[in-house]
PDB file of C-alpha atoms in Angstrom:
ATOM      1  CA  LEU A   1      19.892  -7.392  38.879  1.00 91.00           C
ATOM      2  CA  ASP A   2      20.752  -8.580  35.351  1.00 91.00           C
ATOM      3  CA  GLU A   3      21.420 -12.083  36.650  1.00 92.00           C
ATOM      4  CA  MET A   4      18.148 -12.100  38.583  1.00 92.00           C
ATOM      5  CA  ASP A   5      16.253 -10.911  35.492  1.00 92.00           C
ATOM      6  CA  TRP A   6      18.137 -13.278  33.153  1.00 93.00           C
ATOM      7  CA  VAL A   7      19.386 -10.281  31.170  1.00 94.00           C
ATOM      8  CA  THR A   8      22.461 -10.433  28.970  1.00 93.00           C
ATOM      9  CA  ARG A   9      23.689  -7.059  27.770  1.00 92.00           C
ATOM     10  CA  LEU A  10      24.909  -6.971  24.177  1.00 90.00           C
ATOM     11  CA  ASP A  11      27.381  -4.673  22.492  1.00 88.00           C
ATOM     12  CA  LEU A  12      25.301  -3.322  19.613  1.00 85.00           C
ATOM     13  CA  GLN A  13      27.023  -1.740  16.638  1.00 84.00           C
ATOM     14  CA  PRO A  14      25.484  -0.078  13.568  1.00 87.00           C
ATOM     15  CA  LEU A  15      25.540  -2.248  10.460  1.00 90.00           C
ATOM     16  CA  VAL A  16      26.201   0.757   8.229  1.00 91.00           C
ATOM     17  CA  ILE A  17      28.412   3.461   9.703  1.00 86.00           C
ATOM     18  CA  GLY A  18      26.521   6.719   9.387  1.00 87.00           C
ATOM     19  CA  GLY A  19      23.249   4.969   8.622  1.00 89.00           C
ATOM     20  CA  LEU A  20      21.309   4.798   5.376  1.00 91.00           C
ATOM     21  CA  GLY A  21      20.293   8.461   5.319  1.00 89.00           C
ATOM     22  CA  ARG A  22      17.534  10.517   6.896  1.00 89.00           C
ATOM     23  CA  SER A  23      15.224   9.962   3.926  1.00 92.00           C
ATOM     24  CA  VAL A  24      15.220   6.164   4.405  1.00 95.00           C
ATOM     25  CA  GLU A  25      12.581   4.509   6.564  1.00 95.00           C
ATOM     26  CA  VAL A  26      13.182   0.765   6.935  1.00 95.00           C
ATOM     27  CA  LYS A  27       9.925  -1.177   7.195  1.00 94.00           C
ATOM     28  CA  GLN A  28      11.242  -4.753   6.874  1.00 93.00           C
ATOM     29  CA  ILE A  29      14.609  -6.473   6.760  1.00 95.00           C
ATOM     30  CA  LEU A  30      15.651  -9.810   5.300  1.00 95.00           C
ATOM     31  CA  LEU A  31      18.879 -11.747   5.816  1.00 94.00           C
ATOM     32  CA  ALA A  32      20.231 -13.708   2.849  1.00 92.00           C
ATOM     33  CA  GLY A  33      23.644 -15.181   3.567  1.00 88.00           C
ATOM     34  CA  PRO A  34      26.059 -12.270   4.137  1.00 90.00           C
ATOM     35  CA  ASP A  35      23.641  -9.750   2.595  1.00 95.00           C
ATOM     36  CA  VAL A  36      20.918  -7.719   4.263  1.00 96.00           C
ATOM     37  CA  TYR A  37      17.915  -6.502   2.270  1.00 97.00           C
ATOM     38  CA  ALA A  38      15.907  -3.570   3.632  1.00 97.00           C
ATOM     39  CA  LEU A  39      12.480  -2.408   2.462  1.00 97.00           C
ATOM     40  CA  ASP A  40      12.516   1.400   2.339  1.00 97.00           C
ATOM     41  CA  SER A  41       8.900   2.534   2.664  1.00 95.00           C
ATOM     42  CA  VAL A  42       9.677   6.158   1.734  1.00 95.00           C
ATOM     43  CA  ARG A  43      10.879   5.373  -1.809  1.00 96.00           C
ATOM     44  CA  SER A  44       9.116   1.990  -2.047  1.00 97.00           C
ATOM     45  CA  ARG A  45      12.293   0.100  -2.873  1.00 97.00           C
ATOM     46  CA  VAL A  46      14.378  -2.779  -1.591  1.00 98.00           C
ATOM     47  CA  MET A  47      17.971  -1.891  -0.714  1.00 97.00           C
ATOM     48  CA  ARG A  48      20.813  -4.394  -0.713  1.00 97.00           C
ATOM     49  CA  ILE A  49      23.353  -3.886   2.050  1.00 96.00           C
ATOM     50  CA  SER A  50      26.449  -5.957   1.345  1.00 94.00           C
ATOM     51  CA  GLN A  51      29.848  -6.481   2.871  1.00 91.00           C
ATOM     52  CA  THR A  52      32.749  -4.473   1.471  1.00 88.00           C
ATOM     53  CA  PRO A  53      36.319  -5.804   1.046  1.00 88.00           C
ATOM     54  CA  SER A  54      37.256  -4.074   4.315  1.00 86.00           C
ATOM     55  CA  GLY A  55      34.623  -6.049   6.210  1.00 85.00           C
ATOM     56  CA  SER A  56      32.216  -3.155   6.749  1.00 89.00           C
ATOM     57  CA  TYR A  57      28.748  -2.905   5.191  1.00 93.00           C
ATOM     58  CA  ALA A  58      27.395  -0.422   2.658  1.00 94.00           C
ATOM     59  CA  ALA A  59      24.341  -0.014   0.437  1.00 94.00           C
ATOM     60  CA  ASP A  60      24.813  -1.429  -3.065  1.00 95.00           C
ATOM     61  CA  PRO A  61      24.213   1.499  -5.480  1.00 94.00           C
ATOM     62  CA  ASN A  62      23.793  -0.861  -8.457  1.00 95.00           C
ATOM     63  CA  PHE A  63      21.023  -3.018  -6.988  1.00 96.00           C
ATOM     64  CA  GLU A  64      17.699  -2.418  -8.768  1.00 96.00           C
ATOM     65  CA  CYS A  65      14.465  -3.227  -6.947  1.00 97.00           C
ATOM     66  CA  SER A  66      11.754  -0.581  -6.690  1.00 97.00           C
ATOM     67  CA  SER A  67       8.125   0.029  -7.526  1.00 97.00           C
ATOM     68  CA  GLY A  68       7.071   1.620 -10.795  1.00 97.00           C
ATOM     69  CA  PRO A  69       7.104   0.359 -14.392  1.00 97.00           C
ATOM     70  CA  VAL A  70       8.974  -2.956 -14.732  1.00 96.00           C
ATOM     71  CA  GLY A  71       8.663  -4.434 -18.221  1.00 93.00           C
ATOM     72  CA  GLN A  72       4.989  -4.657 -19.144  1.00 94.00           C
ATOM     73  CA  PHE A  73       3.807  -4.391 -15.525  1.00 95.00           C
ATOM     74  CA  THR A  74       3.570  -1.540 -13.056  1.00 96.00           C
ATOM     75  CA  ILE A  75       4.372  -2.387  -9.450  1.00 97.00           C
ATOM     76  CA  GLY A  76       2.698  -0.306  -6.747  1.00 96.00           C
ATOM     77  CA  GLU A  77       3.801   0.490  -3.211  1.00 96.00           C
ATOM     78  CA  LEU A  78       5.820  -2.396  -1.780  1.00 97.00           C
ATOM     79  CA  ILE A  79       4.479  -3.852   1.463  1.00 96.00           C
ATOM     80  CA  ASP A  80       6.685  -6.868   2.249  1.00 97.00           C
ATOM     81  CA  LEU A  81       9.589  -8.959   0.979  1.00 96.00           C
ATOM     82  CA  GLY A  82      10.849 -12.532   1.085  1.00 95.00           C
ATOM     83  CA  LEU A  83      13.535 -14.815  -0.320  1.00 94.00           C
ATOM     84  CA  ILE A  84      12.785 -17.263  -3.143  1.00 92.00           C
ATOM     85  CA  PRO A  85      15.344 -20.058  -3.618  1.00 87.00           C
ATOM     86  CA  GLY A  86      16.589 -20.849  -7.102  1.00 83.00           C
ATOM     87  CA  PRO A  87      15.733 -21.885  -9.670  1.00 86.00           C
ATOM     88  CA  ASN A  88      13.116 -19.176 -10.031  1.00 88.00           C
ATOM     89  CA  ALA A  89      11.885 -16.618 -12.542  1.00 88.00           C
ATOM     90  CA  LEU A  90      15.266 -14.856 -12.530  1.00 89.00           C
ATOM     91  CA  GLY A  91      17.428 -17.938 -12.963  1.00 86.00           C
ATOM     92  CA  GLU A  92      19.296 -20.457 -10.840  1.00 86.00           C
ATOM     93  CA  SER A  93      20.287 -18.145  -7.982  1.00 87.00           C
ATOM     94  CA  ASP A  94      18.174 -17.091  -5.027  1.00 90.00           C
ATOM     95  CA  ALA A  95      16.073 -13.970  -5.534  1.00 93.00           C
ATOM     96  CA  VAL A  96      14.324 -11.416  -3.354  1.00 96.00           C
ATOM     97  CA  VAL A  97      10.611 -11.004  -3.994  1.00 96.00           C
ATOM     98  CA  ALA A  98       8.618  -7.950  -2.968  1.00 97.00           C
ATOM     99  CA  LEU A  99       4.826  -7.737  -2.880  1.00 97.00           C
ATOM    100  CA  ASP A 100       2.628  -4.724  -3.555  1.00 96.00           C
ATOM    101  CA  SER A 101      -0.893  -4.100  -2.290  1.00 92.00           C
ATOM    102  CA  THR A 102      -2.586  -5.361  -5.480  1.00 93.00           C
ATOM    103  CA  GLY A 103      -0.831  -8.726  -5.817  1.00 94.00           C
ATOM    104  CA  GLY A 104       2.060  -7.459  -7.929  1.00 96.00           C
ATOM    105  CA  LEU A 105       5.255  -9.450  -7.366  1.00 96.00           C
ATOM    106  CA  LEU A 106       8.723  -8.052  -8.007  1.00 96.00           C
ATOM    107  CA  TYR A 107      11.730 -10.382  -8.416  1.00 96.00           C
ATOM    108  CA  CYS A 108      15.180  -8.893  -7.745  1.00 96.00           C
ATOM    109  CA  ALA A 109      18.735 -10.237  -7.568  1.00 95.00           C
ATOM    110  CA  PRO A 110      22.203  -8.671  -7.640  1.00 94.00           C
ATOM    111  CA  GLY A 111      23.601  -8.037 -11.107  1.00 92.00           C
ATOM    112  CA  VAL A 112      20.367  -8.620 -13.039  1.00 94.00           C
ATOM    113  CA  LYS A 113      17.397  -6.498 -14.066  1.00 95.00           C
ATOM    114  CA  PRO A 114      14.271  -6.950 -11.923  1.00 96.00           C
ATOM    115  CA  LEU A 115      11.304  -8.903 -13.221  1.00 95.00           C
ATOM    116  CA  ALA A 116       7.657  -8.220 -12.412  1.00 96.00           C
ATOM    117  CA  THR A 117       4.460 -10.225 -12.617  1.00 95.00           C
ATOM    118  CA  TYR A 118       1.064 -10.425 -10.939  1.00 95.00           C
ATOM    119  CA  LEU A 119       0.029 -13.261  -8.681  1.00 96.00           C
ATOM    120  CA  PRO A 120      -3.220 -14.931  -9.795  1.00 95.00           C
ATOM    121  CA  ALA A 121      -6.062 -13.352  -7.834  1.00 94.00           C
ATOM    122  CA  PRO A 122      -7.903 -15.565  -5.309  1.00 94.00           C
ATOM    123  CA  ASP A 123     -11.536 -16.536  -5.830  1.00 89.00           C
ATOM    124  CA  THR A 124     -12.641 -13.665  -3.565  1.00 87.00           C
ATOM    125  CA  SER A 125     -10.263 -11.184  -5.251  1.00 92.00           C
ATOM    126  CA  TRP A 126      -7.623  -9.240  -3.334  1.00 94.00           C
ATOM    127  CA  ILE A 127      -9.067  -7.087  -0.562  1.00 93.00           C
ATOM    128  CA  ARG A 128      -6.165  -5.926   1.605  1.00 93.00           C
ATOM    129  CA  PRO A 129      -2.922  -7.913   1.175  1.00 95.00           C
ATOM    130  CA  ALA A 130      -0.565  -7.060   4.020  1.00 94.00           C
ATOM    131  CA  ALA A 131       2.348  -9.501   4.156  1.00 96.00           C
ATOM    132  CA  LEU A 132       4.008 -12.462   2.462  1.00 96.00           C
ATOM    133  CA  GLU A 133       6.040 -15.451   3.579  1.00 95.00           C
ATOM    134  CA  VAL A 134       8.013 -18.035   1.621  1.00 93.00           C
ATOM    135  CA  TYR A 135       8.365 -21.570   2.943  1.00 91.00           C
ATOM    136  CA  ALA A 136       9.740 -24.518   0.966  1.00 85.00           C
ATOM    137  CA  ASP A 137       8.267 -24.276  -2.553  1.00 86.00           C
ATOM    138  CA  ARG A 138       5.241 -22.204  -1.564  1.00 92.00           C
ATOM    139  CA  LEU A 139       4.467 -18.527  -1.224  1.00 95.00           C
ATOM    140  CA  TYR A 140       1.869 -17.339   1.277  1.00 95.00           C
ATOM    141  CA  VAL A 141       0.036 -14.014   1.269  1.00 97.00           C
ATOM    142  CA  LEU A 142      -1.833 -12.655   4.279  1.00 96.00           C
ATOM    143  CA  ASP A 143      -5.002 -10.769   3.313  1.00 96.00           C
ATOM    144  CA  PRO A 144      -6.608  -9.508   6.559  1.00 94.00           C
ATOM    145  CA  GLY A 145      -9.367  -7.817   4.575  1.00 92.00           C
ATOM    146  CA  GLY A 146     -10.408 -11.185   3.193  1.00 91.00           C
ATOM    147  CA  ASN A 147      -9.693 -12.952   6.513  1.00 92.00           C
ATOM    148  CA  GLU A 148      -7.453 -15.427   4.729  1.00 93.00           C
ATOM    149  CA  ILE A 149      -3.925 -16.654   4.141  1.00 94.00           C
ATOM    150  CA  TRP A 150      -3.550 -17.631   0.491  1.00 95.00           C
ATOM    151  CA  GLN A 151      -1.205 -20.425  -0.534  1.00 95.00           C
ATOM    152  CA  PHE A 152       0.592 -20.414  -3.895  1.00 96.00           C
ATOM    153  CA  GLN A 153       2.373 -23.533  -5.146  1.00 93.00           C
ATOM    154  CA  ALA A 154       5.502 -22.954  -7.228  1.00 90.00           C
ATOM    155  CA  SER A 155       5.645 -24.391 -10.739  1.00 85.00           C
ATOM    156  CA  GLY A 156       8.922 -24.089 -12.612  1.00 78.00           C
ATOM    157  CA  GLY A 157      10.092 -21.445 -10.166  1.00 77.00           C
ATOM    158  CA  ALA A 158       7.027 -19.249 -10.761  1.00 86.00           C
ATOM    159  CA  PHE A 159       3.600 -18.839  -9.165  1.00 92.00           C
ATOM    160  CA  THR A 160       1.127 -19.106 -12.021  1.00 91.00           C
ATOM    161  CA  GLN A 161      -1.620 -21.256 -10.505  1.00 93.00           C
ATOM    162  CA  PRO A 162      -4.574 -19.771  -8.579  1.00 94.00           C
ATOM    163  CA  PRO A 163      -4.069 -19.855  -4.807  1.00 96.00           C
ATOM    164  CA  THR A 164      -5.765 -22.163  -2.356  1.00 94.00           C
ATOM    165  CA  HIS A 165      -7.076 -21.437   1.131  1.00 92.00           C
ATOM    166  CA  TYR A 166      -4.510 -22.225   3.813  1.00 90.00           C
ATOM    167  CA  PHE A 167      -7.149 -22.929   6.442  1.00 84.00           C
ATOM    168  CA  THR A 168      -9.899 -25.250   5.230  1.00 81.00           C
ATOM    169  CA  ALA A 169     -11.289 -26.912   8.377  1.00 79.00           C
ATOM    170  CA  VAL A 170     -11.012 -23.978  10.797  1.00 79.00           C
ATOM    171  CA  SER A 171     -11.427 -20.214  10.663  1.00 81.00           C
ATOM    172  CA  TYR A 172      -9.466 -17.546  12.530  1.00 84.00           C
ATOM    173  CA  ASP A 173     -10.079 -13.830  12.886  1.00 89.00           C
ATOM    174  CA  LEU A 174      -7.262 -12.230  10.882  1.00 93.00           C
ATOM    175  CA  SER A 175      -8.814  -8.780  10.567  1.00 93.00           C
ATOM    176  CA  ASP A 176      -6.212  -7.009  12.731  1.00 94.00           C
ATOM    177  CA  VAL A 177      -3.164  -9.170  11.906  1.00 95.00           C
ATOM    178  CA  VAL A 178      -0.220  -7.116  10.616  1.00 93.00           C
ATOM    179  CA  GLU A 179       2.467  -9.795  10.185  1.00 94.00           C
ATOM    180  CA  PHE A 180       2.824 -13.568  10.211  1.00 94.00           C
ATOM    181  CA  THR A 181       5.298 -16.412   9.931  1.00 93.00           C
ATOM    182  CA  ILE A 182       4.716 -19.956   8.777  1.00 90.00           C
ATOM    183  CA  ALA A 183       6.484 -23.322   9.092  1.00 82.00           C
ATOM    184  CA  GLN A 184       5.580 -27.005   9.417  1.00 80.00           C
ATOM    185  CA  GLY A 185       1.836 -26.402   9.312  1.00 74.00           C
ATOM    186  CA  GLU A 186       1.910 -23.793  12.074  1.00 87.00           C
ATOM    187  CA  VAL A 187       1.277 -20.075  11.684  1.00 92.00           C
ATOM    188  CA  GLY A 188       2.432 -17.330  14.042  1.00 93.00           C
ATOM    189  CA  LEU A 189       0.223 -14.238  13.890  1.00 94.00           C
ATOM    190  CA  LEU A 190       1.146 -10.759  15.120  1.00 94.00           C
ATOM    191  CA  HIS A 191      -1.954  -8.696  15.875  1.00 94.00           C
ATOM    192  CA  GLN A 192      -2.084  -4.928  15.619  1.00 92.00           C
ATOM    193  CA  HIS A 193      -1.906  -4.305  19.369  1.00 91.00           C
ATOM    194  CA  GLY A 194       1.018  -6.656  19.954  1.00 92.00           C
ATOM    195  CA  ARG A 195      -0.805  -9.887  20.777  1.00 93.00           C
ATOM    196  CA  ILE A 196       0.784 -13.005  19.292  1.00 92.00           C
ATOM    197  CA  ALA A 197      -1.231 -16.081  18.394  1.00 91.00           C
ATOM    198  CA  ASN A 198      -0.108 -19.506  17.218  1.00 90.00           C
ATOM    199  CA  CYS A 199      -2.455 -21.413  14.906  1.00 83.00           C
ATOM    200  CA  THR A 200      -2.154 -25.032  13.799  1.00 76.00           C
ATOM    201  CA  ARG A 201      -3.732 -26.371  10.653  1.00 68.00           C
ATOM    202  CA  PRO A 202      -5.471 -29.709  11.352  1.00 61.00           C
ATOM    203  CA  ALA A 203      -4.003 -32.682   9.494  1.00 59.00           C
ATOM    204  CA  SER A 204      -6.024 -33.729   6.464  1.00 52.00           C
TER     205      SER A 204
END
């Protein structure tokens, strides 16, 4: 039956023996080389799960990346995360960025203190940011409440310029989109009830 259904059965093994604890609820995961970053929605933090000398994986107790006061900014509940290549606001190495629901952006990397900032608000203001994506030297934020994907261009490793509309010649209904991915001018949209749509931005 597996051959008829084109099914290949895999031997799945837990990444962390014993799990991350009953109080952890993983909302998103991100792979960065040998490391795995997990967004824990219960404590609104990003966990780093790294390989130990024995070859197993364990949570890094020294990794700092959570909501709350960070420098002169206060980061709210984290909703999504991505990977920013270096150089960036934290230095030459790659960094994890996490977004909150008000446009707050948290930069984190192993061995350094986190850095926080706020993304410049779009011309319609933030309504309901839900997800972010990083592609090349741009950061994209999905705001279903504003029916828009906002595009931020990096400058010196930071995002200090106001965003632009991703779609300019067409309009899509993004009101029930919960996640998205972006590459080469195409956007994959995951709607609330499981429907997937692929949108192409017309060439300018």
